[in-house]
Tab-separated table of C-alpha atoms in Angstrom:
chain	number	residue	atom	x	y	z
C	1	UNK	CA	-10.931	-8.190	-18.049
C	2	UNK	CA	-8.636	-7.634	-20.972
C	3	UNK	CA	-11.068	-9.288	-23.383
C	4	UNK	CA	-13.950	-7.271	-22.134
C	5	UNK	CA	-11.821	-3.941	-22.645
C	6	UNK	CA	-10.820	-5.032	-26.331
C	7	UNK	CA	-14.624	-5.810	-26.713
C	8	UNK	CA	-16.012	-2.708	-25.885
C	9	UNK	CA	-13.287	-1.062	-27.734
C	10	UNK	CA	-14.386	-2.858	-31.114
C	11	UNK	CA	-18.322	-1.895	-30.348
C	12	UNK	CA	-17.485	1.459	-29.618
C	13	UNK	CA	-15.911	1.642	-32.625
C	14	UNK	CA	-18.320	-0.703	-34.722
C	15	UNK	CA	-21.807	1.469	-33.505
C	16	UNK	CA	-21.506	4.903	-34.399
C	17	UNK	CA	-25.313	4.539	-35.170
C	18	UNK	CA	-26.169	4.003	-30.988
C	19	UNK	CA	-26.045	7.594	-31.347
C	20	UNK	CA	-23.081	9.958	-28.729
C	21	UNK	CA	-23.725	8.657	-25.740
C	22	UNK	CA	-22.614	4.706	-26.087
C	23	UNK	CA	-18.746	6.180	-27.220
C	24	UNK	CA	-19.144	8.015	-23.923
C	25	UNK	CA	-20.196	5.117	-21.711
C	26	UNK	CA	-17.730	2.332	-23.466
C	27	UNK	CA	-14.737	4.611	-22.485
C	28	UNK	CA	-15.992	5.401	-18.799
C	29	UNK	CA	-16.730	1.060	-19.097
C	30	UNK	CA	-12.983	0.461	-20.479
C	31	UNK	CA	-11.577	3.428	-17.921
C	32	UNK	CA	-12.785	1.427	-15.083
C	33	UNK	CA	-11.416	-1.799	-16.722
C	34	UNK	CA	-8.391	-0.422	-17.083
C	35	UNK	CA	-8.362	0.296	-13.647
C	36	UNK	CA	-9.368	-3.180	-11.923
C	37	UNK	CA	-6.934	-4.506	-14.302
C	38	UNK	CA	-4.518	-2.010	-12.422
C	39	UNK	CA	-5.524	-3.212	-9.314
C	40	UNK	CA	-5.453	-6.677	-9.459
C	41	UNK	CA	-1.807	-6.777	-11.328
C	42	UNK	CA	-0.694	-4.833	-7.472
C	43	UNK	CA	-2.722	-7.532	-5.969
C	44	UNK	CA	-0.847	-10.023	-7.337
C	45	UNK	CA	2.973	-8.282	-6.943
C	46	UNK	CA	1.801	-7.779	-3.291
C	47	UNK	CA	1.085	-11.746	-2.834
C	48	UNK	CA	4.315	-12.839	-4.245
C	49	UNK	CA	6.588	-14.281	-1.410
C	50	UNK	CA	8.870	-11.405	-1.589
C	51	UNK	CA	9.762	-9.817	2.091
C	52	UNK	CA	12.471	-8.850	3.916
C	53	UNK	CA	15.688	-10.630	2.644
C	54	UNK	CA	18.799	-11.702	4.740
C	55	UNK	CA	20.544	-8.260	4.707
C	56	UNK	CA	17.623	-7.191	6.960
C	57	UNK	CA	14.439	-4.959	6.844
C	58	UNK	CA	16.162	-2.297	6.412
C	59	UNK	CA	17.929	-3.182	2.908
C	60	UNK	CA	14.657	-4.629	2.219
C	61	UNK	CA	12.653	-1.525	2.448
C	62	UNK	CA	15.442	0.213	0.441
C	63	UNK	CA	14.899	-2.160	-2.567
C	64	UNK	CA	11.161	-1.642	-1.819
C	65	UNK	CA	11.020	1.843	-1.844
C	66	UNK	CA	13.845	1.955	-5.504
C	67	UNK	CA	10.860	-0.293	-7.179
C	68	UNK	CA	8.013	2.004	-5.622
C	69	UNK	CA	10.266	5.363	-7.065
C	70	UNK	CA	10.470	3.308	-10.559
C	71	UNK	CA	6.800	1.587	-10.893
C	72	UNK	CA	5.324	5.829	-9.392
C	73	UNK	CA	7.726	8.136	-11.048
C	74	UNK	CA	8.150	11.608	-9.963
C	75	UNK	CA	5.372	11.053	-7.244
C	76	UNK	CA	7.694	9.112	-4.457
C	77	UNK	CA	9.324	12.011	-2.542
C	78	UNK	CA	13.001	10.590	-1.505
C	79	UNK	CA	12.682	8.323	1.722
C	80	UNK	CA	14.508	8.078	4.561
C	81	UNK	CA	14.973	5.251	6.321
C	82	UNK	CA	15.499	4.990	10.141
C	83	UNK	CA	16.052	1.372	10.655
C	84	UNK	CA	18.731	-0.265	13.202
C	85	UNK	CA	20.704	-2.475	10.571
C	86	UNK	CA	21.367	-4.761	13.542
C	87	UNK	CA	17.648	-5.334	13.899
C	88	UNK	CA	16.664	-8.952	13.430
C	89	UNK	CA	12.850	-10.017	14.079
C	90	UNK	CA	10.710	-13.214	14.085
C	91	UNK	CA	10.183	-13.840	10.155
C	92	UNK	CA	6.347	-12.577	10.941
C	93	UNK	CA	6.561	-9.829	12.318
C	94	UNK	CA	9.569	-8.646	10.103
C	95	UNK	CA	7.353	-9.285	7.336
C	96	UNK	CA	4.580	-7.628	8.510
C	97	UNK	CA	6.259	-4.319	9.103
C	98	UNK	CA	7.675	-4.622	5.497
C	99	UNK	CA	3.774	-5.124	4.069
C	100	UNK	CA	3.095	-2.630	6.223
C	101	UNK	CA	5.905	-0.037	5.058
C	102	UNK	CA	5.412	-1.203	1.545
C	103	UNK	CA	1.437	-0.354	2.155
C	104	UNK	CA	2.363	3.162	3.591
C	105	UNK	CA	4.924	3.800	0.643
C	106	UNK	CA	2.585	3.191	-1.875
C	107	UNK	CA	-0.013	5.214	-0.581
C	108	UNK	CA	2.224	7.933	-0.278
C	109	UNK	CA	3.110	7.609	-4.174
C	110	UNK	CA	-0.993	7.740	-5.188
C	111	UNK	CA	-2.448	9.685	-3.004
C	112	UNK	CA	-0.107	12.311	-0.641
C	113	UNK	CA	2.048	14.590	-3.015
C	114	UNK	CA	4.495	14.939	-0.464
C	115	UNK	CA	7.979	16.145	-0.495
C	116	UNK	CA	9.054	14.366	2.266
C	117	UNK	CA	8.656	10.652	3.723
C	118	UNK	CA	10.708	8.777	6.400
C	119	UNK	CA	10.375	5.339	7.733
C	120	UNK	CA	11.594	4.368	11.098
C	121	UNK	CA	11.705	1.271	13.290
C	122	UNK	CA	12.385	1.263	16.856
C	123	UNK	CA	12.940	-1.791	19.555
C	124	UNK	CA	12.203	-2.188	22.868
C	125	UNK	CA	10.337	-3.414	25.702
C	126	UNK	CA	9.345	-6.667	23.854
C	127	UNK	CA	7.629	-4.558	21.197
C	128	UNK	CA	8.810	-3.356	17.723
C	129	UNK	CA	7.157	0.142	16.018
C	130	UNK	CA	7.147	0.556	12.483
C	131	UNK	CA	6.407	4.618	11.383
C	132	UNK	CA	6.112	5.477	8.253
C	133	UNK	CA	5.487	9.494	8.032
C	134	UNK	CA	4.865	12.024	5.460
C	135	UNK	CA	4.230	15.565	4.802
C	136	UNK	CA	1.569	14.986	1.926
C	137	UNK	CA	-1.919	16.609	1.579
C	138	UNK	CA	-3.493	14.400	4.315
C	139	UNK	CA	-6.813	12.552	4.557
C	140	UNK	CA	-9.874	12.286	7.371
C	141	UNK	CA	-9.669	8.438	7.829
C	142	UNK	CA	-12.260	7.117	8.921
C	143	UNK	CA	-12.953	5.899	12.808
C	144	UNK	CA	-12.590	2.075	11.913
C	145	UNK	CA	-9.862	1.467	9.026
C	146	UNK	CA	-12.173	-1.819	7.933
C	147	UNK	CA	-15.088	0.984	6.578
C	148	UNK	CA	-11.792	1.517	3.858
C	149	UNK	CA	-12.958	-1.849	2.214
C	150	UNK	CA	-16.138	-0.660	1.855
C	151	UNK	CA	-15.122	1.653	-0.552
C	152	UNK	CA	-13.093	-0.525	-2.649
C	153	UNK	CA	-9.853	0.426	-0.493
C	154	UNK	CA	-8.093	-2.243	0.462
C	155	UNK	CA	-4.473	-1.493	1.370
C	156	UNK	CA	-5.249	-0.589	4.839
C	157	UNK	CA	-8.259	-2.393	5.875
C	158	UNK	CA	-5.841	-5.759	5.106
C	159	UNK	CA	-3.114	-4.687	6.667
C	160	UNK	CA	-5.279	-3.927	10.127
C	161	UNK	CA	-6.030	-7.249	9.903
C	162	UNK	CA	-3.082	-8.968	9.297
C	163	UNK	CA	-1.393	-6.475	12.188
C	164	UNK	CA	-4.024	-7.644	14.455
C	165	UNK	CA	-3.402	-11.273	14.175
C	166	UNK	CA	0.382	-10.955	14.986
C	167	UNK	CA	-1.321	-9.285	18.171
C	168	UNK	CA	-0.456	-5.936	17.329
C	169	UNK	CA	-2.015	-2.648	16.729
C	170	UNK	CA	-2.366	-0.243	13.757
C	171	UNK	CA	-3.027	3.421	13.956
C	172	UNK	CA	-3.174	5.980	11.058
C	173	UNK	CA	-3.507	9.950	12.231
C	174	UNK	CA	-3.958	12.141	9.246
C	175	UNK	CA	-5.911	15.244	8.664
C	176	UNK	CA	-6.471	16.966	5.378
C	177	UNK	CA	-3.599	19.163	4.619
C	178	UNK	CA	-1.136	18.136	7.503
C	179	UNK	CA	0.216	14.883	6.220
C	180	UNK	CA	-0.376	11.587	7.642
C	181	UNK	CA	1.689	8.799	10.400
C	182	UNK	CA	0.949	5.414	10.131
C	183	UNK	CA	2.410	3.333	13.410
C	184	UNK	CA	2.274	-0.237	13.447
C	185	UNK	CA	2.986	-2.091	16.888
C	186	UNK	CA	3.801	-4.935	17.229
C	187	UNK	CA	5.337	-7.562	20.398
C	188	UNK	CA	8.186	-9.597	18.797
C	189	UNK	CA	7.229	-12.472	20.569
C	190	UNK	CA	5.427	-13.564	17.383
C	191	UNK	CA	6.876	-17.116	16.196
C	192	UNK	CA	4.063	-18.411	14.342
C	193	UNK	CA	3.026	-17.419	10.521
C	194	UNK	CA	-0.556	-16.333	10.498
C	195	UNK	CA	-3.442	-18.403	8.427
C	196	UNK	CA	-4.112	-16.160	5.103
């Protein structure tokens, strides 16, 4: 990808002669580049091995959300975290809620321009909830969270799925201009690693 963007770079430069539309349509080429490139260097952070360490979720999340505030800055409102520090879970499901908190961060950072953002985890009942809630501009998700993917968004669509196969449930409520809640349920039963 980084060839190709160096490429078109050099013939945009090189062809003043393809007249003023081919400097036009290298940069909107090398903008999009730029942004795959983007994309697949989160891809890859997000697949490294790193989770919740042995201090617990909730120091996790706090080192998560220091590196979100440094990688997005100015655009990650201060978070507050609501976590029991006591709180120990089966290695899956603890890492799922941190994926899943992570996920929620980030979007908060690209897309809400919120002032405010609080994570919280509660216990009980043989189930753990993950919350992650902001005051940001909102969105209308869509009725299934997989249509996401369809438009090149990801982030959500994945974690749905990886939610499910720990036998839990994801829900997002949102609305343009009220902020948006993302819950993620899950039983804490969970011993087994899911394939993927």
């Amino acid at each position: 990808i980084l060839g190709l963007r160096y490429r078109l770079a050099e013939w945009q430069a090189e062809s003043p002669e393809d007249g003023p539309a081919f400097p036009e349509r290298a940069e909107a080429v090398r903008s999009e580049l730029r942004r795959i490139a983007e994309a697949l260097r989160g891809t890859v952070r997000d697949l490294r091995p790193a989770g919740p360490a042995p201090e617990g979720l909730s120091a996790a999340l706090a080192g998560a959300a220091a590196r979100l505030e440094e990688e997005f800055p100015g655009r990650l409102p201060p978070v507050t975290l609501d976590i029991p520090l006591s709180l120990r879970l089966p290695l899956p499901a603890e890492l799922c809620l941190f994926r899943a908190a992570k996920e929620a961060l980030r979007n908060v950072a690209r897309h809400a321009d919120a002032r405010l953002v609080a994570v919280r985890v509660e216990e009980g009942g043989g189930r753990v909830a993950l919350t992650v809630e902001d005051d940001g501009r909102g969105f209308a998700p869509p009725e299934r969270l997989g249509d996401l993917a369809r438009g090149a968004h990801y982030g959500l669509a994945g974690l749905e799925e990886r939610v499910a196969s720990l036998g839990g449930a994801l829900a997002v409520a949102s609305r343009p201009g009220v902020g948006t809640r993302l819950t993620v349920t899950l039983p804490i039963t969970t011993q087994e690693e899911p394939d993927g």
